[in-house]
Amino acid sequence: MENEVYMSGTGNDFIVSLYEKELTQIEIISIVGDALIPIDGVIFIEQLNSSTVKMHYFNNDGTPAELCVNGVRCAAKYAVDNQLVDGTTLIVQAPVGNIEAFVDSDIVKIEAPIPTIGTEVEIDSFNCMTSDVGNPHLMVEVDDVENFDLNTFSEKARNIDLFKNGINIEIYSVVDQRFIYARVNERGVGETDACGSGALALFSFLRSNNKVQDEAVVLYPGGELDMSFEGGKMYLKGSVTYL
């Protein structure tokens, strides 16, 4: 792979390189297996024009995903640092559509798709809420985020017919109107240290229910994601670093 680097978007770790050609699932799994560190996904960046790149994203099991917000942020920084675009504001083309990104050194902010809130589902006596951010999410409020058995719960949830195509699962607790504490188990990956689209789902849902303000922080094991709602638009901001 050309210009291969390891990058972390607030705890989500990826291999990122220039796009050369389409790869098979087996080839993606091989890249993951040969990685020097455990990674959540593989990203290929294709230059489209002086202000736009296309992100080809794969989970670490080789499957493609509709959206990986922290992957978008890594793609944006990679494009700027490798001069694939002019300037520090660009468009990252993802399967869910074009996402505007703003790169300021190690901080990358995106204008995010506004999630849609779905239906309530009861699993193991928990009232869970579905959401769609271009990819599917299940949000579960729990008393003890740190010690909750997320993997076992995720396996049960994914055995429900409603989620036969897989779903990302967020467990959370609201600390106060500015802070949400969360963990996530992503389809095709397992538990990860952060999830940008999951943070969007949580923020949108809790804001609509007046549980958090128009500015809030989602605290994941991998770090913080700053969320905001401004002028009818939703934004997500966080760190992107090289590993």
mmCIF file of C-alpha atoms in Angstrom:
data_model
loop_
_atom_site.group_PDB
_atom_site.id
_atom_site.type_symbol
_atom_site.label_atom_id
_atom_site.label_comp_id
_atom_site.label_asym_id
_atom_site.label_seq_id
_atom_site.Cartn_x
_atom_site.Cartn_y
_atom_site.Cartn_z
ATOM 1 C CA MET A 1 0.000 0.000 0.000
ATOM 2 C CA GLU A 2 1.236 3.476 -0.853
ATOM 3 C CA ASN A 3 1.911 6.060 1.903
ATOM 4 C CA GLU A 4 0.598 3.749 4.620
ATOM 5 C CA VAL A 5 0.238 5.216 8.127
ATOM 6 C CA TYR A 6 -1.444 4.347 11.402
ATOM 7 C CA MET A 7 -3.899 6.945 12.694
ATOM 8 C CA SER A 8 -6.175 7.294 15.700
ATOM 9 C CA GLY A 9 -9.402 9.262 15.783
ATOM 10 C CA THR A 10 -10.108 9.646 19.515
ATOM 11 C CA GLY A 11 -9.206 6.043 20.199
ATOM 12 C CA ASN A 12 -10.424 4.470 16.950
ATOM 13 C CA ASP A 13 -7.256 3.106 15.321
ATOM 14 C CA PHE A 14 -6.896 2.660 11.557
ATOM 15 C CA ILE A 15 -4.459 1.870 8.795
ATOM 16 C CA VAL A 16 -4.756 4.665 6.227
ATOM 17 C CA SER A 17 -3.220 4.755 2.751
ATOM 18 C CA LEU A 18 -3.812 5.999 -0.776
ATOM 19 C CA TYR A 19 -6.435 4.205 -2.841
ATOM 20 C CA GLU A 20 -4.987 2.041 -5.599
ATOM 21 C CA LYS A 21 -7.671 -0.503 -6.488
ATOM 22 C CA GLU A 22 -10.626 -2.380 -5.017
ATOM 23 C CA LEU A 23 -9.599 -5.166 -2.662
ATOM 24 C CA THR A 24 -11.427 -8.327 -1.664
ATOM 25 C CA GLN A 25 -12.574 -9.063 1.875
ATOM 26 C CA ILE A 26 -9.786 -11.635 2.211
ATOM 27 C CA GLU A 27 -7.208 -9.031 1.172
ATOM 28 C CA ILE A 28 -8.549 -6.576 3.767
ATOM 29 C CA ILE A 29 -8.430 -9.244 6.488
ATOM 30 C CA SER A 30 -4.821 -9.963 5.470
ATOM 31 C CA ILE A 31 -3.923 -6.282 5.887
ATOM 32 C CA VAL A 32 -5.513 -6.302 9.341
ATOM 33 C CA GLY A 33 -3.678 -9.499 10.268
ATOM 34 C CA ASP A 34 -0.327 -8.018 9.244
ATOM 35 C CA ALA A 35 -0.909 -4.758 11.122
ATOM 36 C CA LEU A 36 1.685 -3.824 13.725
ATOM 37 C CA ILE A 37 -1.028 -2.907 16.248
ATOM 38 C CA PRO A 38 -4.686 -3.928 16.735
ATOM 39 C CA ILE A 39 -6.816 -1.796 14.410
ATOM 40 C CA ASP A 40 -10.527 -1.112 14.020
ATOM 41 C CA GLY A 41 -10.543 -0.575 10.281
ATOM 42 C CA VAL A 42 -8.736 0.046 7.003
ATOM 43 C CA ILE A 43 -9.126 3.316 5.087
ATOM 44 C CA PHE A 44 -8.103 4.096 1.511
ATOM 45 C CA ILE A 45 -8.136 7.723 0.345
ATOM 46 C CA GLU A 46 -8.925 8.529 -3.291
ATOM 47 C CA GLN A 47 -8.261 12.043 -4.563
ATOM 48 C CA LEU A 48 -11.222 13.331 -6.602
ATOM 49 C CA ASN A 49 -10.335 17.013 -7.022
ATOM 50 C CA SER A 50 -8.569 19.863 -5.218
ATOM 51 C CA SER A 51 -11.216 19.998 -2.471
ATOM 52 C CA THR A 52 -12.675 16.472 -2.341
ATOM 53 C CA VAL A 53 -11.463 12.996 -1.453
ATOM 54 C CA LYS A 54 -13.335 9.705 -1.358
ATOM 55 C CA MET A 55 -13.013 7.435 1.663
ATOM 56 C CA HIS A 56 -13.057 3.672 1.064
ATOM 57 C CA TYR A 57 -13.628 2.219 4.527
ATOM 58 C CA PHE A 58 -13.581 -1.387 5.796
ATOM 59 C CA ASN A 59 -14.116 -2.842 9.261
ATOM 60 C CA ASN A 60 -11.396 -5.116 10.602
ATOM 61 C CA ASP A 61 -13.395 -8.180 9.516
ATOM 62 C CA GLY A 62 -13.144 -6.966 5.913
ATOM 63 C CA THR A 63 -16.733 -5.760 5.586
ATOM 64 C CA PRO A 64 -17.525 -2.263 4.288
ATOM 65 C CA ALA A 65 -19.478 0.208 6.430
ATOM 66 C CA GLU A 66 -21.889 2.968 5.436
ATOM 67 C CA LEU A 67 -20.213 5.438 7.774
ATOM 68 C CA CYS A 68 -17.301 5.723 10.176
ATOM 69 C CA VAL A 69 -17.208 9.276 11.522
ATOM 70 C CA ASN A 70 -13.813 8.971 13.197
ATOM 71 C CA GLY A 71 -12.582 7.399 9.981
ATOM 72 C CA VAL A 72 -13.840 10.450 8.071
ATOM 73 C CA ARG A 73 -11.892 12.682 10.415
ATOM 74 C CA CYS A 74 -8.718 10.641 9.906
ATOM 75 C CA ALA A 75 -9.272 10.712 6.154
ATOM 76 C CA ALA A 76 -9.579 14.500 6.243
ATOM 77 C CA LYS A 77 -6.339 14.986 8.164
ATOM 78 C CA TYR A 78 -4.513 12.496 5.936
ATOM 79 C CA ALA A 79 -5.709 14.357 2.829
ATOM 80 C CA VAL A 80 -4.570 17.726 4.180
ATOM 81 C CA ASP A 81 -1.221 16.470 5.485
ATOM 82 C CA ASN A 82 -0.455 14.745 2.167
ATOM 83 C CA GLN A 83 -1.588 17.763 0.126
ATOM 84 C CA LEU A 84 -4.315 15.848 -1.674
ATOM 85 C CA VAL A 85 -6.491 18.960 -1.316
ATOM 86 C CA ASP A 86 -5.899 22.701 -1.266
ATOM 87 C CA GLY A 87 -6.385 24.262 2.143
ATOM 88 C CA THR A 88 -7.711 22.814 5.389
ATOM 89 C CA THR A 89 -11.425 22.696 4.606
ATOM 90 C CA LEU A 90 -12.516 19.821 2.402
ATOM 91 C CA ILE A 91 -15.224 17.365 1.472
ATOM 92 C CA VAL A 92 -14.874 13.688 2.355
ATOM 93 C CA GLN A 93 -17.123 11.538 0.195
ATOM 94 C CA ALA A 94 -18.540 8.595 2.171
ATOM 95 C CA PRO A 95 -21.221 6.037 1.226
ATOM 96 C CA VAL A 96 -23.810 8.106 3.152
ATOM 97 C CA GLY A 97 -22.913 11.279 1.239
ATOM 98 C CA ASN A 98 -20.498 14.192 1.280
ATOM 99 C CA ILE A 99 -19.223 15.349 4.676
ATOM 100 C CA GLU A 100 -17.516 18.713 5.161
ATOM 101 C CA ALA A 101 -14.414 18.605 7.350
ATOM 102 C CA PHE A 102 -12.284 21.298 8.941
ATOM 103 C CA VAL A 103 -8.704 20.433 9.896
ATOM 104 C CA ASP A 104 -6.868 22.497 12.516
ATOM 105 C CA SER A 105 -3.599 20.740 13.327
ATOM 106 C CA ASP A 106 -4.552 17.644 15.386
ATOM 107 C CA ILE A 107 -8.198 18.691 15.801
ATOM 108 C CA VAL A 108 -10.677 17.752 13.071
ATOM 109 C CA LYS A 109 -14.268 18.961 13.054
ATOM 110 C CA ILE A 110 -16.988 17.735 10.723
ATOM 111 C CA GLU A 111 -20.490 18.865 9.853
ATOM 112 C CA ALA A 112 -22.279 15.641 10.646
ATOM 113 C CA PRO A 113 -25.447 14.031 9.321
ATOM 114 C CA ILE A 114 -28.300 14.521 11.777
ATOM 115 C CA PRO A 115 -29.412 11.102 13.058
ATOM 116 C CA THR A 116 -32.976 9.877 12.869
ATOM 117 C CA ILE A 117 -34.493 8.363 15.979
ATOM 118 C CA GLY A 118 -36.177 5.012 15.459
ATOM 119 C CA THR A 119 -38.172 2.750 17.740
ATOM 120 C CA GLU A 120 -37.957 1.464 21.303
ATOM 121 C CA VAL A 121 -36.956 -2.173 21.768
ATOM 122 C CA GLU A 122 -36.864 -4.135 25.038
ATOM 123 C CA ILE A 123 -33.864 -6.429 25.519
ATOM 124 C CA ASP A 124 -33.130 -8.116 28.867
ATOM 125 C CA SER A 125 -35.511 -5.698 30.602
ATOM 126 C CA PHE A 126 -33.647 -2.699 29.147
ATOM 127 C CA ASN A 127 -35.633 -0.184 27.107
ATOM 128 C CA CYS A 128 -33.343 0.428 24.137
ATOM 129 C CA MET A 129 -33.709 3.038 21.409
ATOM 130 C CA THR A 130 -32.685 2.641 17.782
ATOM 131 C CA SER A 131 -31.154 5.386 15.689
ATOM 132 C CA ASP A 132 -29.832 5.771 12.160
ATOM 133 C CA VAL A 133 -26.809 7.905 11.275
ATOM 134 C CA GLY A 134 -26.402 6.375 7.839
ATOM 135 C CA ASN A 135 -25.488 3.269 9.836
ATOM 136 C CA PRO A 136 -27.675 1.623 12.515
ATOM 137 C CA HIS A 137 -27.310 2.117 16.272
ATOM 138 C CA LEU A 138 -28.936 0.786 19.432
ATOM 139 C CA MET A 139 -28.673 3.008 22.528
ATOM 140 C CA VAL A 140 -29.001 1.552 26.025
ATOM 141 C CA GLU A 141 -28.957 3.588 29.245
ATOM 142 C CA VAL A 142 -27.265 1.671 32.081
ATOM 143 C CA ASP A 143 -26.322 2.451 35.683
ATOM 144 C CA ASP A 144 -22.701 1.292 35.511
ATOM 145 C CA VAL A 145 -21.143 1.867 32.087
ATOM 146 C CA GLU A 146 -17.682 0.741 33.111
ATOM 147 C CA ASN A 147 -18.675 -2.684 34.475
ATOM 148 C CA PHE A 148 -21.613 -3.514 32.198
ATOM 149 C CA ASP A 149 -21.129 -6.755 30.200
ATOM 150 C CA LEU A 150 -21.323 -5.079 26.803
ATOM 151 C CA ASN A 151 -20.109 -8.031 24.734
ATOM 152 C CA THR A 152 -22.713 -10.478 26.075
ATOM 153 C CA PHE A 153 -25.497 -7.930 25.670
ATOM 154 C CA SER A 154 -24.365 -7.160 22.113
ATOM 155 C CA GLU A 155 -24.470 -10.829 21.146
ATOM 156 C CA LYS A 156 -28.053 -11.097 22.433
ATOM 157 C CA ALA A 157 -29.126 -7.947 20.625
ATOM 158 C CA ARG A 158 -27.691 -9.066 17.304
ATOM 159 C CA ASN A 159 -29.617 -12.342 17.522
ATOM 160 C CA ILE A 160 -32.893 -10.444 17.297
ATOM 161 C CA ASP A 161 -34.466 -10.642 13.835
ATOM 162 C CA LEU A 162 -34.828 -6.849 13.758
ATOM 163 C CA PHE A 163 -31.024 -6.567 13.744
ATOM 164 C CA LYS A 164 -30.169 -9.467 11.456
ATOM 165 C CA ASN A 165 -27.958 -7.157 9.361
ATOM 166 C CA GLY A 166 -25.997 -6.133 12.433
ATOM 167 C CA ILE A 167 -26.081 -3.021 14.590
ATOM 168 C CA ASN A 168 -23.724 -0.815 16.574
ATOM 169 C CA ILE A 169 -24.528 -0.828 20.281
ATOM 170 C CA GLU A 170 -23.908 2.085 22.661
ATOM 171 C CA ILE A 171 -24.330 1.865 26.409
ATOM 172 C CA TYR A 172 -24.370 5.190 28.215
ATOM 173 C CA SER A 173 -25.163 7.205 31.298
ATOM 174 C CA VAL A 174 -25.837 10.929 31.457
ATOM 175 C CA VAL A 175 -23.393 12.504 33.892
ATOM 176 C CA ASP A 176 -25.031 15.939 33.610
ATOM 177 C CA GLN A 177 -26.308 18.233 30.862
ATOM 178 C CA ARG A 178 -22.809 18.628 29.454
ATOM 179 C CA PHE A 179 -21.362 15.112 29.714
ATOM 180 C CA ILE A 180 -22.338 11.637 28.481
ATOM 181 C CA TYR A 181 -20.270 8.613 29.487
ATOM 182 C CA ALA A 182 -20.372 5.761 26.936
ATOM 183 C CA ARG A 183 -18.911 2.525 25.604
ATOM 184 C CA VAL A 184 -19.568 0.958 22.214
ATOM 185 C CA ASN A 185 -19.573 -2.422 20.481
ATOM 186 C CA GLU A 186 -19.408 -1.992 16.703
ATOM 187 C CA ARG A 187 -20.685 -4.519 14.179
ATOM 188 C CA GLY A 188 -17.878 -6.138 12.255
ATOM 189 C CA VAL A 189 -15.333 -5.004 14.846
ATOM 190 C CA GLY A 190 -16.364 -5.637 18.462
ATOM 191 C CA GLU A 191 -15.820 -3.237 21.347
ATOM 192 C CA THR A 192 -13.845 -0.163 20.321
ATOM 193 C CA ASP A 193 -12.496 2.792 22.290
ATOM 194 C CA ALA A 194 -14.809 5.299 20.592
ATOM 195 C CA CYS A 195 -17.434 5.700 17.872
ATOM 196 C CA GLY A 196 -18.176 8.998 16.149
ATOM 197 C CA SER A 197 -21.518 7.992 14.654
ATOM 198 C CA GLY A 198 -22.501 6.506 18.018
ATOM 199 C CA ALA A 199 -21.688 9.811 19.693
ATOM 200 C CA LEU A 200 -23.920 11.573 17.167
ATOM 201 C CA ALA A 201 -26.779 9.160 17.861
ATOM 202 C CA LEU A 202 -26.479 9.645 21.617
ATOM 203 C CA PHE A 203 -26.165 13.424 21.447
ATOM 204 C CA SER A 204 -29.085 13.822 19.049
ATOM 205 C CA PHE A 205 -31.373 11.537 21.056
ATOM 206 C CA LEU A 206 -30.531 13.001 24.459
ATOM 207 C CA ARG A 207 -30.665 16.578 23.207
ATOM 208 C CA SER A 208 -34.126 15.977 21.719
ATOM 209 C CA ASN A 209 -35.238 14.819 25.171
ATOM 210 C CA ASN A 210 -33.651 17.815 26.938
ATOM 211 C CA LYS A 211 -31.156 15.564 28.738
ATOM 212 C CA VAL A 212 -28.151 17.505 27.387
ATOM 213 C CA GLN A 213 -27.540 21.033 26.100
ATOM 214 C CA ASP A 214 -26.720 22.199 22.570
ATOM 215 C CA GLU A 215 -23.072 21.619 23.426
ATOM 216 C CA ALA A 216 -22.027 18.390 25.113
ATOM 217 C CA VAL A 217 -19.118 15.974 25.396
ATOM 218 C CA VAL A 218 -19.316 12.223 24.871
ATOM 219 C CA LEU A 219 -16.668 10.534 27.027
ATOM 220 C CA TYR A 220 -15.392 7.226 25.624
ATOM 221 C CA PRO A 221 -12.529 5.091 26.955
ATOM 222 C CA GLY A 222 -10.474 6.425 24.018
ATOM 223 C CA GLY A 223 -11.137 10.087 24.724
ATOM 224 C CA GLU A 224 -13.604 12.906 24.275
ATOM 225 C CA LEU A 225 -15.768 13.902 21.323
ATOM 226 C CA ASP A 226 -17.157 17.433 21.419
ATOM 227 C CA MET A 227 -20.705 17.685 20.079
ATOM 228 C CA SER A 228 -22.628 20.816 19.142
ATOM 229 C CA PHE A 229 -25.843 21.913 17.461
ATOM 230 C CA GLU A 230 -25.522 25.282 15.763
ATOM 231 C CA GLY A 231 -27.901 26.980 13.340
ATOM 232 C CA GLY A 232 -29.776 23.791 12.605
ATOM 233 C CA LYS A 233 -26.569 21.854 11.900
ATOM 234 C CA MET A 234 -24.777 19.222 13.961
ATOM 235 C CA TYR A 235 -21.020 19.162 14.438
ATOM 236 C CA LEU A 236 -18.529 16.731 15.932
ATOM 237 C CA LYS A 237 -14.963 17.615 16.892
ATOM 238 C CA GLY A 238 -12.084 15.611 18.302
ATOM 239 C CA SER A 239 -8.412 14.739 18.081
ATOM 240 C CA VAL A 240 -6.692 12.862 15.268
ATOM 241 C CA THR A 241 -3.151 11.619 15.822
ATOM 242 C CA TYR A 242 -0.560 9.423 14.156
ATOM 243 C CA LEU A 243 0.452 6.245 15.942
#
